Tab-separated table of C-alpha atoms in Angstrom:
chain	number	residue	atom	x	y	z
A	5	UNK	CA	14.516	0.999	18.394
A	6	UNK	CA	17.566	0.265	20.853
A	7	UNK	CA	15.900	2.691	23.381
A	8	UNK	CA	14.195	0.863	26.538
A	9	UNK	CA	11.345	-0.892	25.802
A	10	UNK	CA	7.989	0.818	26.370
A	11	UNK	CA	5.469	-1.969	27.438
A	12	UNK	CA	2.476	-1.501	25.924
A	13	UNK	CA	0.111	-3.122	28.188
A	14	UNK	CA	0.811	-1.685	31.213
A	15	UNK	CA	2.358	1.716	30.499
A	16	UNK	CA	0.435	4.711	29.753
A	17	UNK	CA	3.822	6.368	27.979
A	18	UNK	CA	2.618	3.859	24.952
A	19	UNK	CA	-0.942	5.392	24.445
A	20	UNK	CA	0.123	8.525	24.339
A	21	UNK	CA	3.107	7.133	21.607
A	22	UNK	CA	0.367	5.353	19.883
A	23	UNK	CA	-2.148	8.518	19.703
A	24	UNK	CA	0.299	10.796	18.425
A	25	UNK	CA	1.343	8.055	15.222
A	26	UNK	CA	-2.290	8.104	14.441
A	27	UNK	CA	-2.351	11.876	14.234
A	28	UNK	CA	0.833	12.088	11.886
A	29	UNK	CA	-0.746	9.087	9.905
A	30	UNK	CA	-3.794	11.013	9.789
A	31	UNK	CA	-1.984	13.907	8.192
A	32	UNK	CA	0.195	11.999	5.644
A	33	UNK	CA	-3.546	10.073	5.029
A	34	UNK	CA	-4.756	13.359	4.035
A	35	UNK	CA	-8.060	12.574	6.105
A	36	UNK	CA	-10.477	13.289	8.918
A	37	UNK	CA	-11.362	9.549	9.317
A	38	UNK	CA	-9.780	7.224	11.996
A	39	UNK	CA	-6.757	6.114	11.417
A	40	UNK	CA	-5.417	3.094	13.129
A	41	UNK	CA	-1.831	1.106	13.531
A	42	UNK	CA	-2.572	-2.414	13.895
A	43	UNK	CA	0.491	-4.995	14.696
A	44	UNK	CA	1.134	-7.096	11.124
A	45	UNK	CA	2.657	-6.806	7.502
A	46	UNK	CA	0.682	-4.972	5.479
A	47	UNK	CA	-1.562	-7.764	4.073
A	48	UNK	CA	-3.054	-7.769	7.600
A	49	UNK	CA	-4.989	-4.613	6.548
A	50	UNK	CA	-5.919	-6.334	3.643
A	51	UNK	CA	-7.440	-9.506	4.842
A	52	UNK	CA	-8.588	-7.737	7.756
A	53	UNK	CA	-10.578	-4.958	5.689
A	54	UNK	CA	-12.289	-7.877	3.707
A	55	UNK	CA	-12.592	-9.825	6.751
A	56	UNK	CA	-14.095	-7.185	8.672
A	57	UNK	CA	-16.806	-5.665	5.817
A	58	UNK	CA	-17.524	-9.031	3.858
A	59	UNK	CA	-19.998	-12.268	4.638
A	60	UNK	CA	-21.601	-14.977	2.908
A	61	UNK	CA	-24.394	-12.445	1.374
A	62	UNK	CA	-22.003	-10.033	0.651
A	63	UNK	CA	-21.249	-9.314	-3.041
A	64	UNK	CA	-18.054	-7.495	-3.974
A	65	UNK	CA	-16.680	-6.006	-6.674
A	66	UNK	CA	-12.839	-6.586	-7.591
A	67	UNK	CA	-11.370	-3.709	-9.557
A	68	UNK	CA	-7.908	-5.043	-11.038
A	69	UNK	CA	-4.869	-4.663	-13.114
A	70	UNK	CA	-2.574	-6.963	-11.419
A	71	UNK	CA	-1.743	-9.269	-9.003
A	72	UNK	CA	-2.344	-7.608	-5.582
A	73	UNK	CA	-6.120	-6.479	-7.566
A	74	UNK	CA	-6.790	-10.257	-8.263
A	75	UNK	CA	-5.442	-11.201	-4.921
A	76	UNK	CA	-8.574	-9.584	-3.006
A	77	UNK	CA	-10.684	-11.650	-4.833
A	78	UNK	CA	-9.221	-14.299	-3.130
A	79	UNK	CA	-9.355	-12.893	0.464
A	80	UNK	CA	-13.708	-12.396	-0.571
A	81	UNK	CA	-14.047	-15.908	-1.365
A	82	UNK	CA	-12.193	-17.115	1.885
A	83	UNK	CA	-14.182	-15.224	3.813
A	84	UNK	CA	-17.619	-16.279	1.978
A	85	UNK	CA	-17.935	-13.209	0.218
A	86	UNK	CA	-18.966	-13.461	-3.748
A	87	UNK	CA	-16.421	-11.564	-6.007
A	88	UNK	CA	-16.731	-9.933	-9.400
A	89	UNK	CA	-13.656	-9.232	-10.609
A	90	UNK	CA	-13.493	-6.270	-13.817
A	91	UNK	CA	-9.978	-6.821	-14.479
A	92	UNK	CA	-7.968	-6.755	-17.922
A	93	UNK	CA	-4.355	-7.520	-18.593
A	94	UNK	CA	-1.465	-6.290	-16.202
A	95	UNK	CA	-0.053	-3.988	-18.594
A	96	UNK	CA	-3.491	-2.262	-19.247
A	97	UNK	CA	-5.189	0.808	-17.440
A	98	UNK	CA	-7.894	0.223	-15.319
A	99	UNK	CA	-10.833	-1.083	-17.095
A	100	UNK	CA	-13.579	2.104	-16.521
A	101	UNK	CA	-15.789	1.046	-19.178
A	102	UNK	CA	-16.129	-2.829	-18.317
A	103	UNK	CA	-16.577	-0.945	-14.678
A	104	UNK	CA	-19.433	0.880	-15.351
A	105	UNK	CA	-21.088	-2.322	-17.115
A	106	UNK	CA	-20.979	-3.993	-14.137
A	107	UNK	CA	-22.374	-1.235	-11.955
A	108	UNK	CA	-24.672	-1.357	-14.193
A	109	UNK	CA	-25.801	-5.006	-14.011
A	110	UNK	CA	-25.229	-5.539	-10.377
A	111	UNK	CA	-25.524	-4.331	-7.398
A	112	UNK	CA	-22.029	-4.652	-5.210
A	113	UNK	CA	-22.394	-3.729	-1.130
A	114	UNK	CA	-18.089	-4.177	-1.176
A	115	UNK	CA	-15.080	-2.447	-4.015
A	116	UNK	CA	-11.238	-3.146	-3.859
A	117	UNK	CA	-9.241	-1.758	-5.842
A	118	UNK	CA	-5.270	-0.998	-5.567
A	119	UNK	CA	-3.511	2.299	-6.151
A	120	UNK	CA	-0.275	1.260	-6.940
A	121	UNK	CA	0.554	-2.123	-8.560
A	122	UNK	CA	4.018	-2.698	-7.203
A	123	UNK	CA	4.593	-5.999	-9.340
A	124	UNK	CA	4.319	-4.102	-12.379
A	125	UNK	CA	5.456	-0.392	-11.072
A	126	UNK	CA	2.105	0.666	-11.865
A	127	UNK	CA	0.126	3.908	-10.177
A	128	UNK	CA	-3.536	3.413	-11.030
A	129	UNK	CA	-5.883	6.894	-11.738
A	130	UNK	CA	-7.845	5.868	-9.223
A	131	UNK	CA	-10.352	8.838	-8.724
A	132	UNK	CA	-12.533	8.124	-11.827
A	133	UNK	CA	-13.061	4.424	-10.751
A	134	UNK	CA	-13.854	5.770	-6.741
A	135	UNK	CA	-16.222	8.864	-7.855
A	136	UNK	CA	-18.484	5.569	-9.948
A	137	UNK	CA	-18.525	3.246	-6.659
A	138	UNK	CA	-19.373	6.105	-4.387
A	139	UNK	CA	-22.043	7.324	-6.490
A	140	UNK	CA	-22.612	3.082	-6.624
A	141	UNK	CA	-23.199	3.140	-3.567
A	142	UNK	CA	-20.273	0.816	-2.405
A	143	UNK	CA	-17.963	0.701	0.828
A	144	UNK	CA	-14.395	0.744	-0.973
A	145	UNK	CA	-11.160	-0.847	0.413
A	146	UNK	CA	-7.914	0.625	-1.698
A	147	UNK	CA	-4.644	-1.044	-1.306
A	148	UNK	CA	-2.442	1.770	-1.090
A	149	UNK	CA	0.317	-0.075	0.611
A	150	UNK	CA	3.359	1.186	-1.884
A	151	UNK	CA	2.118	4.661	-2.771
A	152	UNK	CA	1.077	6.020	0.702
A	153	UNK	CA	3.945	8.799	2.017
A	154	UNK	CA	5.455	8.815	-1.341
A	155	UNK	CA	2.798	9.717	-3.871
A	156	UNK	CA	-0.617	11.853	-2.932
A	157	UNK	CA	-3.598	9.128	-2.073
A	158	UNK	CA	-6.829	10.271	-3.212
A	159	UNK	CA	-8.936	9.422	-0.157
A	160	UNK	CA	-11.714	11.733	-0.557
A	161	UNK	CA	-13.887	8.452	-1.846
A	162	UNK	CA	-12.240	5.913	0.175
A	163	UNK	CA	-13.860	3.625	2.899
A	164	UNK	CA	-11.011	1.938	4.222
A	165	UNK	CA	-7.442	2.791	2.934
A	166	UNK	CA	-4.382	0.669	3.391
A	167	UNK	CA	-0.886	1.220	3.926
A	168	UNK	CA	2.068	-0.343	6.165
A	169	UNK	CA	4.964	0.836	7.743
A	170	UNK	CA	7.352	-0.188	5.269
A	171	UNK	CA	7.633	1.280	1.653
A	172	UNK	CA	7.736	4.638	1.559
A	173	UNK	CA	7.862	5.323	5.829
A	174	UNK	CA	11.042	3.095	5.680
A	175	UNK	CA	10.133	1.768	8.837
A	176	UNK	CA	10.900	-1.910	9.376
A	177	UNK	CA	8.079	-4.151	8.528
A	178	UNK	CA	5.324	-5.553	10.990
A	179	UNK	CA	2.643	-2.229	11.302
A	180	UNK	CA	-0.340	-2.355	9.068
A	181	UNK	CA	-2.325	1.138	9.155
A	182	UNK	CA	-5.804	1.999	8.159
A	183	UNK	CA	-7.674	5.398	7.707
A	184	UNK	CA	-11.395	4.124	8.342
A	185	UNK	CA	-14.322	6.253	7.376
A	186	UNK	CA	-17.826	6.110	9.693
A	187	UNK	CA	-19.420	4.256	6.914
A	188	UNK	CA	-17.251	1.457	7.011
A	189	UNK	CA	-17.048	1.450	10.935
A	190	UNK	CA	-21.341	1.296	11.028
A	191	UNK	CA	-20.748	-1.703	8.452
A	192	UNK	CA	-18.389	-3.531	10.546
A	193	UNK	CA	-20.735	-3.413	13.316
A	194	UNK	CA	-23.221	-4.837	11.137
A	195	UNK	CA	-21.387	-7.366	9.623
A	196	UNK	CA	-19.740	-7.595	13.659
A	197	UNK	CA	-16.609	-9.999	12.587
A	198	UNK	CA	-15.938	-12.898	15.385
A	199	UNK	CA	-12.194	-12.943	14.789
A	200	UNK	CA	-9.350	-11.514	16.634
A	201	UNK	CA	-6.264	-10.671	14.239
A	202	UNK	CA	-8.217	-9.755	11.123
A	203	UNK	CA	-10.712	-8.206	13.296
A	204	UNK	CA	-10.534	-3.930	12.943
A	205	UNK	CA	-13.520	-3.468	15.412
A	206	UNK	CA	-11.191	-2.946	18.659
A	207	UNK	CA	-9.067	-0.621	17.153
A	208	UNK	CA	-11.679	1.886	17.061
A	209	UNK	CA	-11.539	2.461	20.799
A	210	UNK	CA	-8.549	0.953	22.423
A	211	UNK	CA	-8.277	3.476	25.382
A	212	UNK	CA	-8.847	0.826	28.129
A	213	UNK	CA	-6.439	-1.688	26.478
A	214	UNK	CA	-5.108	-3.142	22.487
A	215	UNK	CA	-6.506	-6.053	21.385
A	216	UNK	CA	-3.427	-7.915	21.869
A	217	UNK	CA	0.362	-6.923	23.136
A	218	UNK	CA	1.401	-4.472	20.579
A	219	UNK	CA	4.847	-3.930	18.186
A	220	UNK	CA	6.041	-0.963	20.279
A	221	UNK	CA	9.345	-0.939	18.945
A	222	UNK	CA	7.610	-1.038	15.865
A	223	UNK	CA	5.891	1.827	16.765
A	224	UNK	CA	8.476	4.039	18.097
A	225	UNK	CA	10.166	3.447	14.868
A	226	UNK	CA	7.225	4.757	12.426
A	227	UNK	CA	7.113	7.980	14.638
A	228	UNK	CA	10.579	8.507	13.943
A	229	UNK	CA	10.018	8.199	10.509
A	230	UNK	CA	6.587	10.074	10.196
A	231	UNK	CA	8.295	12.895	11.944
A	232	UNK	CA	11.069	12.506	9.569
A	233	UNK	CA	8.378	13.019	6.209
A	234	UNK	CA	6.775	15.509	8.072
A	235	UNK	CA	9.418	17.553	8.636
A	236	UNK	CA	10.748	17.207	5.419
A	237	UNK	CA	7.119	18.118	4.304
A	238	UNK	CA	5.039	16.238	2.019
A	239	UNK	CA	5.223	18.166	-1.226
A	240	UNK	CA	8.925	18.063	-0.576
A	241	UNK	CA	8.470	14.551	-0.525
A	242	UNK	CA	6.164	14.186	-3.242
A	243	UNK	CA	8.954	15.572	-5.670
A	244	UNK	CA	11.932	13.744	-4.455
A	245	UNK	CA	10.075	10.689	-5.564
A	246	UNK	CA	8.974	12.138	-8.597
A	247	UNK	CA	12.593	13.278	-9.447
A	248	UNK	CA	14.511	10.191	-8.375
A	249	UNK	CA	11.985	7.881	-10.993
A	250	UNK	CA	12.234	10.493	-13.181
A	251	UNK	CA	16.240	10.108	-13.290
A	252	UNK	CA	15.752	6.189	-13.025
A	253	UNK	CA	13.705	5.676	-15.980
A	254	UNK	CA	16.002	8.464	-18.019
A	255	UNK	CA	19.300	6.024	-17.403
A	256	UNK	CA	16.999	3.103	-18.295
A	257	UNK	CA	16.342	4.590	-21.546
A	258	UNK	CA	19.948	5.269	-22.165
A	259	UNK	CA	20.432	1.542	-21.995
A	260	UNK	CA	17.779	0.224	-23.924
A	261	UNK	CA	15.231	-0.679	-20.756
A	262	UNK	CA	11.354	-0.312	-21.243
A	263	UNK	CA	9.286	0.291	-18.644
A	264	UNK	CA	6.519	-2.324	-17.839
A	265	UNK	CA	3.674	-0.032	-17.619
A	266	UNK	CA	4.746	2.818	-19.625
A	267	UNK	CA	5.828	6.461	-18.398
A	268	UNK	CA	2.454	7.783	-18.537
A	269	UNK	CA	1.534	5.006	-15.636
A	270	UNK	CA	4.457	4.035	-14.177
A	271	UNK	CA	4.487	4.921	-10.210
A	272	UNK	CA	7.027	7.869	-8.749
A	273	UNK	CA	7.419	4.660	-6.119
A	274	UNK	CA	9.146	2.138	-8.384
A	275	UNK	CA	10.795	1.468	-11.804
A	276	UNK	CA	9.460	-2.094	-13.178
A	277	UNK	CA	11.877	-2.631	-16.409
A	278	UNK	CA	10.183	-5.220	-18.843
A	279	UNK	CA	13.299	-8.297	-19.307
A	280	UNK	CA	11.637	-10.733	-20.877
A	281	UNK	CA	13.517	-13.848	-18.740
A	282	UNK	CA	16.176	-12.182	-17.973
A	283	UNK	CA	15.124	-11.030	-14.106
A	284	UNK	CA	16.262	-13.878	-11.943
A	285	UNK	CA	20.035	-13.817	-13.607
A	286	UNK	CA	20.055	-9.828	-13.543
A	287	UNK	CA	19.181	-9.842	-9.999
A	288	UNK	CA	21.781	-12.663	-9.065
A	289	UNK	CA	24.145	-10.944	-10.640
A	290	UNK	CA	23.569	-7.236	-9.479
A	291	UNK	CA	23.866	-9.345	-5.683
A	292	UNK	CA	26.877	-10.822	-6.710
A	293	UNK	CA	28.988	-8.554	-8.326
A	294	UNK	CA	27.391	-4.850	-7.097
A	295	UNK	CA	25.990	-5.553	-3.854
A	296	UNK	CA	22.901	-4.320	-5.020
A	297	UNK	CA	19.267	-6.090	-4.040
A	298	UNK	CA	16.412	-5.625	-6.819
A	299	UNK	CA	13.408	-7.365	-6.862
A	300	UNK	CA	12.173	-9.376	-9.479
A	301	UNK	CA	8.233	-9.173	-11.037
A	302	UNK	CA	5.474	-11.554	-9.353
A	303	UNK	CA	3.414	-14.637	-10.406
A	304	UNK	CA	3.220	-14.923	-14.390
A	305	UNK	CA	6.048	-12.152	-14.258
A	306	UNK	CA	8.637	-13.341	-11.629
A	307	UNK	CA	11.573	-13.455	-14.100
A	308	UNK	CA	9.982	-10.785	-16.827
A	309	UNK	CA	10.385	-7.554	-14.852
A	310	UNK	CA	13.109	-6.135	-12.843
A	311	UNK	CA	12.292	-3.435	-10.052
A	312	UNK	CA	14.030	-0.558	-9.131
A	313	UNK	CA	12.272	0.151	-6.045
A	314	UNK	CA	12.910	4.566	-5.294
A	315	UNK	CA	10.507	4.611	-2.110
A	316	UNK	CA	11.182	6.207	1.433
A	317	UNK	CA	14.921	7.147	1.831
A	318	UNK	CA	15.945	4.932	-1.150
A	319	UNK	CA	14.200	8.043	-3.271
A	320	UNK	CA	17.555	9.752	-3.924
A	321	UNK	CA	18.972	10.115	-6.785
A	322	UNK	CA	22.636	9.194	-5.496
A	323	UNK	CA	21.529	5.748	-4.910
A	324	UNK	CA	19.330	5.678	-8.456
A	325	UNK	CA	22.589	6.679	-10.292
A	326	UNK	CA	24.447	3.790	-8.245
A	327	UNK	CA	22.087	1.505	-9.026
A	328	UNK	CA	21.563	2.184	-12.859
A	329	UNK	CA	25.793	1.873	-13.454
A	330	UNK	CA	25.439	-1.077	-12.212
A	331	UNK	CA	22.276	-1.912	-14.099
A	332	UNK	CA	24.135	-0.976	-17.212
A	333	UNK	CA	26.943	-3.167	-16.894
A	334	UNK	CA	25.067	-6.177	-16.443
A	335	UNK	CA	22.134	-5.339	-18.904
């Protein structure tokens, strides 16, 4: 990112940048759809998905266990969109049976749903719900913002998935990327969204020129980093996640710390300890004394949970171990 600056608008050294991020993205995607880089946090993609497939005849189904589920229902009604939301409580699986009641009752052009929970630590089995709203009939949007390059994404039945360039790419934040399928490009169209930011429709050709003046420091840095997973090589990947949650929730059990969502359905991504009001003073106090940031739960849990967050480079087991001594000393 200190290198020279590549402008993007007028040098032809950033398209060819920009093409070859889409074609790593598209392998760590696991996917033959498009996949596009669009400059924003990752909520960009999901305001922009919803913006882009949802109007005031639109009805959409809202597949939740958690905050970041119930938040699309919020993005659908701003955008004039009617949501249905099938949720349950946050420390529940996802509801398949309450799902297939409302498939049954109604018939839903739009489905969100989120792969990883990140409030609660929680990785969603997502296939089950995605095989039902294909068969449905539905375009689907999945949120798979803190699961994409460190856990496998099921995108087989996906429309439009999400990620960013933050999480598990360690990149800094300010990239939102999207695999899009041809389904939800010919809806799009249809639907043909008159904004500009939350607007995916000129990404899907931006030879001549970007919608706007994009991140390109920003994007030099997620190539760095995609080669970096690549090289490593995904499965590699894959299991140093897996092992350094595996050794995270093993010291957390040693000191009398319950995991949110359980083991069976807690994500290789991040370790969300259940502290009933304890989080806020933990996480001062691992700042204070350790030098060590944690995050805290969100909404009805912002001083309930604790997270260890073991995504991107921070999935090492050197820096768990730190972490949980510390962890133990304050607990």
């Amino acid at each position: 990112m200190s290198r020279e600056l590549i402008n993007p608008d007028v040098e032809s050294e950033f398209d060819e940048l920009y093409d070859r991020v889409c074609e790593k993205l598209a392998d760590v995607y696991g996917t033959d759809d498009q996949v596009i880089v669009t400059g924003g946090e990752g909520i960009l993609g999901l305001e922009s998905a919803v913006a882009c497939l949802v109007d005031e005849d639109t009805d959409v189904l809202c597949l939740s266990n958690g905050l970041y589920g119930d938040g699309f229902a919020d993005f659908v009604e701003s955008y004039g969109g009617t949501p249905t939301v099938v949720g349950t409580d946050y420390d529940t699986e996802l509801p398949l049976s309450e799902l297939d009641d409302a498939l049954a009752a109604g018939d839903y052009d739009v489905a969100t749903l989120v792969h990883c929970e990140t409030p609660t630590g929680a990785l969603n089995d997502i296939e089950p719900a995605l095989e039902r709203l294909h068969d449905h009939g539905a375009v689907t949007i999945l949120d798979a913002v803190s699961s994409l390059g460190g856990v496998p994404v099921p995108t087989e039945n996906v429309d439009i998935c999400l990620g960013a360039s933050q999480k598990c790419f360690s990149a800094p934040p300010g990239l939102a990327t999207a695999s899009i399928s041809e389904r939800a490009w010919e809806r799009m169209e249809a639907i043909d969204p008159d904004s500009l930011y939350t607007n995916f429709l000129p990404w899907r050709d931006p030879s001549e020129e970007f919608p706007y003046t994009h991140l390109s420091t920003n994007v030099v840095a997620l190539d760095v980093a995609l080669d970096q997973i690549l090289e490593e090589g995904l499965d590699t990947v894959y299991e140093r996640h897996r092992t350094a949650a595996s050794r995270c929730r093993e010291r957390g059990s040693d000191i009398g710390l319950e995991l949110f969502a359980g083991s069976e359905r807690s994500s290789p991504t991040v370790s969300a300890f259940h502290v009933p009001g304890r989080a806020a003073d933990l996480q001062a106090t691992l700042d204070e004394q350790y030098d060590i940031t944690l995050a805290t739960g969100l909404g009805p849990l912002a001083d309930d949970v604790i997270r260890v967050g073991h995504m991107g480079y921070q999935a090492d087991t050197e820096l768990v171990e730190r972490t949980m001594d510390a962890l133990a000393e304050t607990v």
